[in-house]
mmCIF file of C-alpha atoms in Angstrom:
data_model
loop_
_atom_site.group_PDB
_atom_site.id
_atom_site.type_symbol
_atom_site.label_atom_id
_atom_site.label_comp_id
_atom_site.label_asym_id
_atom_site.label_seq_id
_atom_site.Cartn_x
_atom_site.Cartn_y
_atom_site.Cartn_z
ATOM 1 C CA UNK P 1 -0.594 -58.280 -4.276
ATOM 2 C CA UNK P 2 0.657 -55.948 -7.240
ATOM 3 C CA UNK P 3 -2.902 -55.280 -7.959
ATOM 4 C CA UNK P 4 -3.858 -54.497 -4.583
ATOM 5 C CA UNK P 5 -0.993 -51.913 -4.157
ATOM 6 C CA UNK P 6 -1.739 -50.443 -7.731
ATOM 7 C CA UNK P 7 -5.436 -50.072 -6.852
ATOM 8 C CA UNK P 8 -4.533 -48.384 -3.495
ATOM 9 C CA UNK P 9 -2.260 -46.110 -5.108
ATOM 10 C CA UNK P 10 -5.019 -45.336 -7.922
ATOM 11 C CA UNK P 11 -7.453 -44.756 -5.176
ATOM 12 C CA UNK P 12 -4.925 -42.297 -3.433
ATOM 13 C CA UNK P 13 -4.509 -40.376 -6.442
ATOM 14 C CA UNK P 14 -8.223 -39.945 -7.322
ATOM 15 C CA UNK P 15 -8.737 -38.794 -3.612
ATOM 16 C CA UNK P 16 -6.146 -36.228 -3.895
ATOM 17 C CA UNK P 17 -7.624 -35.078 -7.181
ATOM 18 C CA UNK P 18 -10.906 -34.566 -5.688
ATOM 19 C CA UNK P 19 -9.751 -32.577 -2.814
ATOM 20 C CA UNK P 20 -7.871 -30.286 -5.168
ATOM 21 C CA UNK P 21 -11.200 -30.125 -7.100
ATOM 22 C CA UNK P 22 -13.247 -29.460 -4.157
ATOM 23 C CA UNK P 23 -10.694 -26.712 -3.178
ATOM 24 C CA UNK P 24 -10.938 -25.054 -6.568
ATOM 25 C CA UNK P 25 -14.879 -25.394 -6.268
ATOM 26 C CA UNK P 26 -14.829 -23.426 -3.022
ATOM 27 C CA UNK P 27 -12.284 -20.809 -4.418
ATOM 28 C CA UNK P 28 -14.732 -20.155 -7.387
ATOM 29 C CA UNK P 29 -17.645 -19.991 -5.182
ATOM 30 C CA UNK P 30 -15.961 -17.316 -3.209
ATOM 31 C CA UNK P 31 -14.843 -15.580 -6.123
ATOM 32 C CA UNK P 32 -18.297 -15.472 -7.492
ATOM 33 C CA UNK P 33 -19.508 -13.992 -3.811
ATOM 34 C CA UNK P 34 -16.851 -11.380 -4.290
ATOM 35 C CA UNK P 35 -17.761 -10.210 -7.845
ATOM 36 C CA UNK P 36 -21.286 -9.995 -6.816
ATOM 37 C CA UNK P 37 -20.496 -7.622 -3.961
ATOM 38 C CA UNK P 38 -18.162 -5.911 -6.303
ATOM 39 C CA UNK P 39 -20.964 -5.486 -8.731
ATOM 40 C CA UNK P 40 -23.489 -4.305 -5.778
ATOM 41 C CA UNK P 41 -20.910 -1.340 -4.823
ATOM 42 C CA UNK P 42 -20.205 -0.411 -8.285
ATOM 43 C CA UNK P 43 -23.879 0.289 -8.994
ATOM 44 C CA UNK P 44 -24.365 2.130 -5.807
ATOM 45 C CA UNK P 45 -21.452 4.165 -6.875
ATOM 46 C CA UNK P 46 -22.687 4.885 -10.522
ATOM 47 C CA UNK P 47 -26.175 5.772 -8.541
ATOM 48 C CA UNK P 48 -24.409 8.376 -6.439
ATOM 49 C CA UNK P 49 -22.629 9.905 -9.415
ATOM 50 C CA UNK P 50 -25.786 10.318 -11.384
ATOM 51 C CA UNK P 51 -27.628 11.909 -8.437
ATOM 52 C CA UNK P 52 -24.666 14.677 -8.245
ATOM 53 C CA UNK P 53 -25.484 15.773 -11.840
ATOM 54 C CA UNK P 54 -26.817 19.335 -12.056
ATOM 55 C CA UNK P 55 -30.187 18.204 -13.732
ATOM 56 C CA UNK P 56 -30.762 15.878 -10.736
ATOM 57 C CA UNK P 57 -33.654 16.658 -8.202
ATOM 58 C CA UNK P 58 -32.306 19.306 -5.772
ATOM 59 C CA UNK P 59 -32.183 17.749 -2.278
ATOM 60 C CA UNK P 60 -31.667 19.271 1.000
ATOM 61 C CA UNK P 61 -28.008 19.018 2.395
ATOM 62 C CA UNK P 62 -27.751 16.145 4.647
ATOM 63 C CA UNK P 63 -25.166 15.722 7.488
ATOM 64 C CA UNK P 64 -22.398 13.651 6.549
ATOM 65 C CA UNK P 65 -22.534 10.234 8.070
ATOM 66 C CA UNK P 66 -20.348 9.958 11.008
ATOM 67 C CA UNK P 67 -18.915 6.252 10.738
ATOM 68 C CA UNK P 68 -16.622 4.600 13.567
ATOM 69 C CA UNK P 69 -13.584 2.590 12.325
ATOM 70 C CA UNK P 70 -14.474 -0.516 11.009
ATOM 71 C CA UNK P 71 -13.916 -3.475 13.256
ATOM 72 C CA UNK P 72 -10.714 -5.124 12.683
ATOM 73 C CA UNK P 73 -10.349 -9.106 13.108
ATOM 74 C CA UNK P 74 -7.130 -10.801 13.344
ATOM 75 C CA UNK P 75 -5.526 -12.941 10.696
ATOM 76 C CA UNK P 76 -3.885 -15.051 12.772
ATOM 77 C CA UNK P 77 -1.853 -15.520 16.401
ATOM 78 C CA UNK P 78 2.052 -15.615 17.061
ATOM 79 C CA UNK P 79 3.766 -18.459 19.455
ATOM 80 C CA UNK P 80 6.397 -16.980 21.368
ATOM 81 C CA UNK P 81 8.636 -18.009 24.496
ATOM 82 C CA UNK P 82 6.882 -15.130 26.498
ATOM 83 C CA UNK P 83 3.775 -16.263 28.163
ATOM 84 C CA UNK P 84 3.368 -13.252 30.315
ATOM 85 C CA UNK P 85 4.184 -9.718 29.958
ATOM 86 C CA UNK P 86 7.000 -9.397 32.440
ATOM 87 C CA UNK P 87 10.552 -10.019 30.789
ATOM 88 C CA UNK P 88 9.261 -9.336 27.169
ATOM 89 C CA UNK P 89 11.998 -7.647 25.379
ATOM 90 C CA UNK P 90 11.144 -3.978 24.533
ATOM 91 C CA UNK P 91 12.260 -4.206 21.159
ATOM 92 C CA UNK P 92 13.153 -7.236 18.808
ATOM 93 C CA UNK P 93 16.361 -5.907 17.811
ATOM 94 C CA UNK P 94 17.237 -6.259 21.856
ATOM 95 C CA UNK P 95 16.889 -10.193 21.777
ATOM 96 C CA UNK P 96 17.425 -11.267 17.783
ATOM 97 C CA UNK P 97 17.413 -14.933 19.196
ATOM 98 C CA UNK P 98 14.140 -15.110 20.746
ATOM 99 C CA UNK P 99 11.883 -16.983 18.225
ATOM 100 C CA UNK P 100 8.232 -16.709 17.312
ATOM 101 C CA UNK P 101 5.798 -18.483 15.147
ATOM 102 C CA UNK P 102 2.894 -16.744 13.260
ATOM 103 C CA UNK P 103 0.158 -18.972 12.450
ATOM 104 C CA UNK P 104 -2.347 -17.672 9.943
ATOM 105 C CA UNK P 105 -6.133 -18.685 10.564
ATOM 106 C CA UNK P 106 -8.029 -16.329 8.944
ATOM 107 C CA UNK P 107 -11.237 -17.272 7.247
ATOM 108 C CA UNK P 108 -11.299 -14.148 4.944
ATOM 109 C CA UNK P 109 -9.209 -16.250 2.504
ATOM 110 C CA UNK P 110 -9.788 -19.816 1.373
ATOM 111 C CA UNK P 111 -5.885 -20.718 1.191
ATOM 112 C CA UNK P 112 -3.543 -19.064 3.765
ATOM 113 C CA UNK P 113 -0.557 -20.761 2.425
ATOM 114 C CA UNK P 114 -1.268 -19.288 -1.077
ATOM 115 C CA UNK P 115 -1.464 -15.734 0.649
ATOM 116 C CA UNK P 116 2.378 -16.097 1.457
ATOM 117 C CA UNK P 117 3.538 -17.170 -1.888
ATOM 118 C CA UNK P 118 6.587 -14.659 -2.458
ATOM 119 C CA UNK P 119 7.151 -13.798 1.317
ATOM 120 C CA UNK P 120 10.091 -16.143 1.268
ATOM 121 C CA UNK P 121 11.920 -13.899 -0.732
ATOM 122 C CA UNK P 122 12.141 -11.166 1.889
ATOM 123 C CA UNK P 123 14.327 -11.618 4.861
ATOM 124 C CA UNK P 124 12.441 -9.404 6.986
ATOM 125 C CA UNK P 125 8.890 -8.467 7.732
ATOM 126 C CA UNK P 126 6.665 -5.983 9.570
ATOM 127 C CA UNK P 127 4.030 -7.341 12.023
ATOM 128 C CA UNK P 128 1.206 -5.413 13.004
ATOM 129 C CA UNK P 129 -0.404 -6.564 16.113
ATOM 130 C CA UNK P 130 -2.844 -6.053 19.129
ATOM 131 C CA UNK P 131 -1.647 -5.158 22.338
ATOM 132 C CA UNK P 132 -4.241 -7.825 23.668
ATOM 133 C CA UNK P 133 -3.282 -7.970 27.381
ATOM 134 C CA UNK P 134 -3.131 -4.536 28.212
ATOM 135 C CA UNK P 135 -5.243 -4.270 31.687
ATOM 136 C CA UNK P 136 -5.168 -0.292 31.999
ATOM 137 C CA UNK P 137 -8.409 1.414 30.798
ATOM 138 C CA UNK P 138 -6.915 4.833 31.488
ATOM 139 C CA UNK P 139 -4.478 5.898 28.786
ATOM 140 C CA UNK P 140 -2.186 8.721 30.081
ATOM 141 C CA UNK P 141 -0.778 11.295 27.700
ATOM 142 C CA UNK P 142 2.740 11.243 28.998
ATOM 143 C CA UNK P 143 4.433 7.853 29.983
ATOM 144 C CA UNK P 144 8.127 7.129 31.260
ATOM 145 C CA UNK P 145 10.068 5.217 29.094
ATOM 146 C CA UNK P 146 12.611 3.212 30.844
ATOM 147 C CA UNK P 147 15.680 4.694 28.999
ATOM 148 C CA UNK P 148 14.826 8.138 30.269
ATOM 149 C CA UNK P 149 15.143 7.024 33.926
ATOM 150 C CA UNK P 150 11.495 8.481 35.046
ATOM 151 C CA UNK P 151 11.422 11.287 32.685
ATOM 152 C CA UNK P 152 7.895 11.742 31.108
ATOM 153 C CA UNK P 153 7.328 12.391 27.456
ATOM 154 C CA UNK P 154 4.173 12.140 25.225
ATOM 155 C CA UNK P 155 2.947 8.597 24.339
ATOM 156 C CA UNK P 156 3.096 9.142 20.715
ATOM 157 C CA UNK P 157 6.852 9.824 20.931
ATOM 158 C CA UNK P 158 7.334 6.261 22.617
ATOM 159 C CA UNK P 159 6.522 2.716 21.698
ATOM 160 C CA UNK P 160 4.536 1.899 24.802
ATOM 161 C CA UNK P 161 1.947 -0.736 24.651
ATOM 162 C CA UNK P 162 -0.332 1.575 26.837
ATOM 163 C CA UNK P 163 -2.030 3.885 23.677
ATOM 164 C CA UNK P 164 -5.351 5.050 22.881
ATOM 165 C CA UNK P 165 -5.167 2.686 19.985
ATOM 166 C CA UNK P 166 -3.371 -0.377 21.400
ATOM 167 C CA UNK P 167 -1.379 -1.291 18.225
ATOM 168 C CA UNK P 168 2.054 -2.861 17.984
ATOM 169 C CA UNK P 169 4.671 -2.746 15.071
ATOM 170 C CA UNK P 170 7.585 -4.845 14.911
ATOM 171 C CA UNK P 171 10.362 -5.709 12.480
ATOM 172 C CA UNK P 172 11.391 -9.521 12.604
ATOM 173 C CA UNK P 173 13.584 -11.824 10.503
ATOM 174 C CA UNK P 174 11.759 -14.538 8.520
ATOM 175 C CA UNK P 175 13.397 -17.752 9.231
ATOM 176 C CA UNK P 176 11.456 -20.106 7.253
ATOM 177 C CA UNK P 177 7.777 -20.367 5.733
ATOM 178 C CA UNK P 178 6.011 -23.776 6.067
ATOM 179 C CA UNK P 179 2.247 -23.994 4.789
ATOM 180 C CA UNK P 180 0.497 -21.264 7.057
ATOM 181 C CA UNK P 181 3.149 -20.694 9.484
ATOM 182 C CA UNK P 182 5.932 -18.244 9.655
ATOM 183 C CA UNK P 183 8.991 -19.019 11.612
ATOM 184 C CA UNK P 184 10.678 -15.742 12.636
ATOM 185 C CA UNK P 185 13.467 -14.325 15.078
ATOM 186 C CA UNK P 186 13.341 -11.145 17.053
ATOM 187 C CA UNK P 187 9.925 -11.755 18.825
ATOM 188 C CA UNK P 188 9.426 -9.040 21.332
ATOM 189 C CA UNK P 189 5.635 -10.004 21.701
ATOM 190 C CA UNK P 190 3.497 -12.056 23.828
ATOM 191 C CA UNK P 191 2.514 -15.620 23.128
ATOM 192 C CA UNK P 192 -0.910 -15.724 21.930
ATOM 193 C CA UNK P 193 -0.765 -12.291 20.275
ATOM 194 C CA UNK P 194 -3.564 -11.388 17.429
ATOM 195 C CA UNK P 195 -1.974 -10.350 14.241
ATOM 196 C CA UNK P 196 -3.608 -7.855 11.979
ATOM 197 C CA UNK P 197 -1.724 -7.581 9.192
ATOM 198 C CA UNK P 198 2.135 -8.357 7.964
ATOM 199 C CA UNK P 199 4.055 -6.543 5.360
ATOM 200 C CA UNK P 200 7.472 -7.229 3.644
ATOM 201 C CA UNK P 201 10.357 -5.073 4.821
ATOM 202 C CA UNK P 202 11.798 -3.121 1.612
ATOM 203 C CA UNK P 203 14.542 -1.129 2.649
ATOM 204 C CA UNK P 204 14.249 1.168 -0.560
ATOM 205 C CA UNK P 205 10.686 2.200 0.644
ATOM 206 C CA UNK P 206 11.035 1.731 4.439
ATOM 207 C CA UNK P 207 14.689 3.188 5.272
ATOM 208 C CA UNK P 208 14.743 7.319 5.002
ATOM 209 C CA UNK P 209 18.556 6.548 4.179
ATOM 210 C CA UNK P 210 17.607 4.516 0.974
ATOM 211 C CA UNK P 211 15.944 7.489 -0.607
ATOM 212 C CA UNK P 212 17.563 8.849 -3.482
ATOM 213 C CA UNK P 213 19.173 11.799 -3.421
ATOM 214 C CA UNK P 214 20.029 11.524 -7.354
ATOM 215 C CA UNK P 215 16.665 11.889 -8.184
ATOM 216 C CA UNK P 216 16.236 14.669 -5.809
ATOM 217 C CA UNK P 217 18.646 16.537 -7.594
ATOM 218 C CA UNK P 218 17.183 15.757 -11.132
ATOM 219 C CA UNK P 219 13.727 17.044 -9.921
ATOM 220 C CA UNK P 220 15.284 20.319 -8.669
ATOM 221 C CA UNK P 221 17.582 20.645 -11.742
ATOM 222 C CA UNK P 222 14.749 20.114 -14.329
ATOM 223 C CA UNK P 223 15.078 22.037 -17.392
ATOM 224 C CA UNK P 224 12.355 23.886 -18.790
ATOM 225 C CA UNK P 225 12.433 23.543 -22.676
ATOM 226 C CA UNK P 226 11.097 26.434 -24.716
ATOM 227 C CA UNK P 227 9.363 24.492 -27.302
ATOM 228 C CA UNK P 228 5.799 22.976 -26.298
ATOM 229 C CA UNK P 229 6.870 21.253 -22.940
ATOM 230 C CA UNK P 230 8.650 21.034 -20.095
ATOM 231 C CA UNK P 231 10.911 17.931 -19.878
ATOM 232 C CA UNK P 232 12.137 16.105 -16.535
ATOM 233 C CA UNK P 233 14.735 13.308 -16.693
ATOM 234 C CA UNK P 234 13.944 10.580 -14.644
ATOM 235 C CA UNK P 235 16.293 7.615 -13.756
ATOM 236 C CA UNK P 236 16.482 5.239 -11.051
ATOM 237 C CA UNK P 237 20.074 4.984 -10.477
ATOM 238 C CA UNK P 238 20.934 5.751 -7.060
ATOM 239 C CA UNK P 239 18.150 3.798 -5.004
ATOM 240 C CA UNK P 240 18.899 0.323 -6.687
ATOM 241 C CA UNK P 241 22.643 0.510 -6.929
ATOM 242 C CA UNK P 242 23.614 1.586 -3.721
ATOM 243 C CA UNK P 243 25.440 -0.913 -1.440
ATOM 244 C CA UNK P 244 23.501 -1.797 1.805
ATOM 245 C CA UNK P 245 24.740 0.180 4.914
ATOM 246 C CA UNK P 246 25.858 -1.105 8.049
ATOM 247 C CA UNK P 247 23.436 -3.447 9.622
ATOM 248 C CA UNK P 248 21.071 -4.456 6.533
ATOM 249 C CA UNK P 249 24.237 -6.707 4.903
ATOM 250 C CA UNK P 250 21.500 -9.508 5.872
ATOM 251 C CA UNK P 251 18.374 -7.730 4.230
ATOM 252 C CA UNK P 252 16.918 -10.036 1.368
ATOM 253 C CA UNK P 253 14.630 -8.614 -1.066
ATOM 254 C CA UNK P 254 13.334 -10.181 -4.481
ATOM 255 C CA UNK P 255 14.979 -9.598 -7.682
ATOM 256 C CA UNK P 256 11.534 -8.027 -9.172
ATOM 257 C CA UNK P 257 12.262 -5.231 -6.384
ATOM 258 C CA UNK P 258 15.720 -4.842 -6.802
ATOM 259 C CA UNK P 259 15.844 -4.701 -10.516
ATOM 260 C CA UNK P 260 12.531 -3.530 -11.550
ATOM 261 C CA UNK P 261 11.470 -3.833 -15.204
ATOM 262 C CA UNK P 262 9.398 -0.785 -15.269
ATOM 263 C CA UNK P 263 11.492 2.601 -15.752
ATOM 264 C CA UNK P 264 10.436 5.919 -14.570
ATOM 265 C CA UNK P 265 8.363 7.788 -17.193
ATOM 266 C CA UNK P 266 9.427 11.184 -18.530
ATOM 267 C CA UNK P 267 7.290 13.874 -17.331
ATOM 268 C CA UNK P 268 6.485 16.615 -19.553
ATOM 269 C CA UNK P 269 4.170 20.022 -19.184
ATOM 270 C CA UNK P 270 2.518 21.459 -22.209
ATOM 271 C CA UNK P 271 2.811 25.042 -22.033
ATOM 272 C CA UNK P 272 -0.766 25.680 -20.867
ATOM 273 C CA UNK P 273 -0.082 23.136 -18.021
ATOM 274 C CA UNK P 274 3.071 24.660 -16.834
ATOM 275 C CA UNK P 275 1.770 28.367 -17.163
ATOM 276 C CA UNK P 276 -1.400 27.017 -15.072
ATOM 277 C CA UNK P 277 0.999 25.338 -12.596
ATOM 278 C CA UNK P 278 3.133 28.650 -12.132
ATOM 279 C CA UNK P 279 -0.193 30.512 -10.810
ATOM 280 C CA UNK P 280 -0.575 27.898 -7.887
ATOM 281 C CA UNK P 281 0.678 28.619 -4.400
ATOM 282 C CA UNK P 282 3.804 26.367 -3.391
ATOM 283 C CA UNK P 283 4.504 25.843 -7.239
ATOM 284 C CA UNK P 284 7.813 24.186 -6.665
ATOM 285 C CA UNK P 285 6.370 21.655 -4.241
ATOM 286 C CA UNK P 286 3.138 21.024 -6.334
ATOM 287 C CA UNK P 287 5.631 20.308 -9.467
ATOM 288 C CA UNK P 288 7.864 18.034 -7.661
ATOM 289 C CA UNK P 289 5.080 16.044 -6.315
ATOM 290 C CA UNK P 290 3.231 15.768 -9.607
ATOM 291 C CA UNK P 291 6.559 14.479 -11.134
ATOM 292 C CA UNK P 292 7.042 12.226 -8.361
ATOM 293 C CA UNK P 293 3.595 10.796 -8.718
ATOM 294 C CA UNK P 294 3.458 10.348 -12.521
ATOM 295 C CA UNK P 295 7.001 9.231 -13.231
ATOM 296 C CA UNK P 296 6.235 6.026 -11.390
ATOM 297 C CA UNK P 297 2.995 5.619 -13.362
ATOM 298 C CA UNK P 298 0.281 5.373 -10.748
ATOM 299 C CA UNK P 299 -2.308 3.638 -13.024
ATOM 300 C CA UNK P 300 -2.923 -0.072 -12.343
ATOM 301 C CA UNK P 301 -2.543 -2.834 -14.612
ATOM 302 C CA UNK P 302 -6.296 -2.864 -15.328
ATOM 303 C CA UNK P 303 -6.294 0.896 -16.157
ATOM 304 C CA UNK P 304 -3.443 0.562 -18.136
ATOM 305 C CA UNK P 305 -5.010 -1.993 -20.438
ATOM 306 C CA UNK P 306 -8.659 -0.386 -20.202
ATOM 307 C CA UNK P 307 -7.841 3.417 -20.738
ATOM 308 C CA UNK P 308 -4.565 3.323 -22.729
ATOM 309 C CA UNK P 309 -3.844 6.705 -24.262
ATOM 310 C CA UNK P 310 -6.931 8.217 -22.907
ATOM 311 C CA UNK P 311 -6.929 11.241 -20.300
ATOM 312 C CA UNK P 312 -6.161 10.515 -16.807
ATOM 313 C CA UNK P 313 -7.064 12.820 -13.888
ATOM 314 C CA UNK P 314 -6.061 12.926 -10.261
ATOM 315 C CA UNK P 315 -6.011 15.697 -7.644
ATOM 316 C CA UNK P 316 -3.340 17.052 -5.357
ATOM 317 C CA UNK P 317 -4.336 19.314 -2.721
ATOM 318 C CA UNK P 318 -6.862 21.906 -4.260
ATOM 319 C CA UNK P 319 -5.570 21.237 -7.632
ATOM 320 C CA UNK P 320 -6.945 18.882 -10.421
ATOM 321 C CA UNK P 321 -4.575 17.603 -12.864
ATOM 322 C CA UNK P 322 -5.030 16.218 -16.168
ATOM 323 C CA UNK P 323 -2.634 14.244 -18.181
ATOM 324 C CA UNK P 324 -2.290 11.727 -20.876
ATOM 325 C CA UNK P 325 0.282 8.664 -20.960
ATOM 326 C CA UNK P 326 2.115 7.633 -24.159
ATOM 327 C CA UNK P 327 3.247 4.139 -23.106
ATOM 328 C CA UNK P 328 5.013 3.294 -26.598
ATOM 329 C CA UNK P 329 7.539 6.362 -25.754
ATOM 330 C CA UNK P 330 7.671 6.165 -21.819
ATOM 331 C CA UNK P 331 6.299 9.567 -21.211
ATOM 332 C CA UNK P 332 3.198 11.572 -19.722
ATOM 333 C CA UNK P 333 2.121 14.856 -20.373
ATOM 334 C CA UNK P 334 0.268 17.153 -18.311
ATOM 335 C CA UNK P 335 -2.073 19.213 -19.931
ATOM 336 C CA UNK P 336 -4.316 21.140 -17.333
ATOM 337 C CA UNK P 337 -3.524 22.058 -13.501
ATOM 338 C CA UNK P 338 -6.880 23.699 -12.759
ATOM 339 C CA UNK P 339 -8.235 24.597 -9.056
ATOM 340 C CA UNK P 340 -10.634 21.754 -8.175
ATOM 341 C CA UNK P 341 -13.358 24.350 -7.394
ATOM 342 C CA UNK P 342 -13.225 26.005 -10.459
ATOM 343 C CA UNK P 343 -16.629 25.938 -11.845
ATOM 344 C CA UNK P 344 -17.781 25.302 -15.640
ATOM 345 C CA UNK P 345 -20.315 27.535 -17.489
ATOM 346 C CA UNK P 346 -22.961 24.471 -17.054
ATOM 347 C CA UNK P 347 -22.711 24.767 -13.320
ATOM 348 C CA UNK P 348 -20.414 21.799 -12.455
ATOM 349 C CA UNK P 349 -16.818 21.792 -11.237
ATOM 350 C CA UNK P 350 -14.725 22.420 -14.290
ATOM 351 C CA UNK P 351 -12.925 18.882 -13.987
ATOM 352 C CA UNK P 352 -16.122 16.723 -13.690
ATOM 353 C CA UNK P 353 -17.742 18.316 -16.943
ATOM 354 C CA UNK P 354 -17.231 15.610 -19.745
ATOM 355 C CA UNK P 355 -18.232 17.847 -22.484
ATOM 356 C CA UNK P 356 -16.650 21.185 -21.781
ATOM 357 C CA UNK P 357 -13.865 19.839 -19.937
ATOM 358 C CA UNK P 358 -12.753 18.176 -23.064
ATOM 359 C CA UNK P 359 -13.082 21.031 -25.504
ATOM 360 C CA UNK P 360 -10.580 23.050 -23.037
ATOM 361 C CA UNK P 361 -8.228 20.168 -23.618
ATOM 362 C CA UNK P 362 -8.442 20.354 -27.775
#
């Protein structure tokens, strides 16, 4: 009898390991498919870049391809108490007790439960969904919200489900997550509603009241040094150390957001970069935007490892910015702020010419 039980237990363990192995093989196959697709798109992108070189055979201008929006499909469906449109709360905050369950059913990912790892550390999330049961084919430019007692306003100043693009957005409280199911409170959608996406609610980003006034003052009061650069101090005190405002005491976010390990970088302008910036229209707004972008380090983890201390370029408005990161000293220096339309002597835009543009930076 003991041998039979041991054999049965061993068989169950082997079957479990076999299921795990099959899932891993399935994941690896999907990764291979994704890599093949990525390789194909990368090759096409390189070919397109090569075609734009000045020495490439001139071609007649082609009308830009007018593409429609891609077809979006749902990642899952919602179960709620509301089988009909009539009686559904207009907002989740009106009826926080109403329950809902979102079940992920998308086939785009192999294991839906893996896609939810980490979401349990948040207390709230945004649900983006389709108003799938709107019956009217005609969208009015003005609607009459219930609170206005018949007065009409533009549809885009309301949350009416009768919209040109019938997309809904709701903020709900996460109660628990079990495998591929998210149980939440504050449901204000119809039973069977298809979901397009979900995103965690982060008050530091989603609530305008959480924006750091202190950081604004530091950017506005930046001191331009008289040596080779203009330094801007960058700390993240106010946004992270503030107390939760009324109504947000129950909001929970992960520690990796609340106590982010990465500090803001120190942004410096070289004399040349600062001089070029001062020639631009809306100099102050452009300067603040450049600082805000760079102090948060826009590079991906991949680019940090691949490029290291090489020049990093990006565009803001009609300007092309060239900078270099110093990861050891947590600084980034801006060397060039040039109009994106400025042409090089070889006939290409200045910032696209690898030979002459690098010579200008030296």
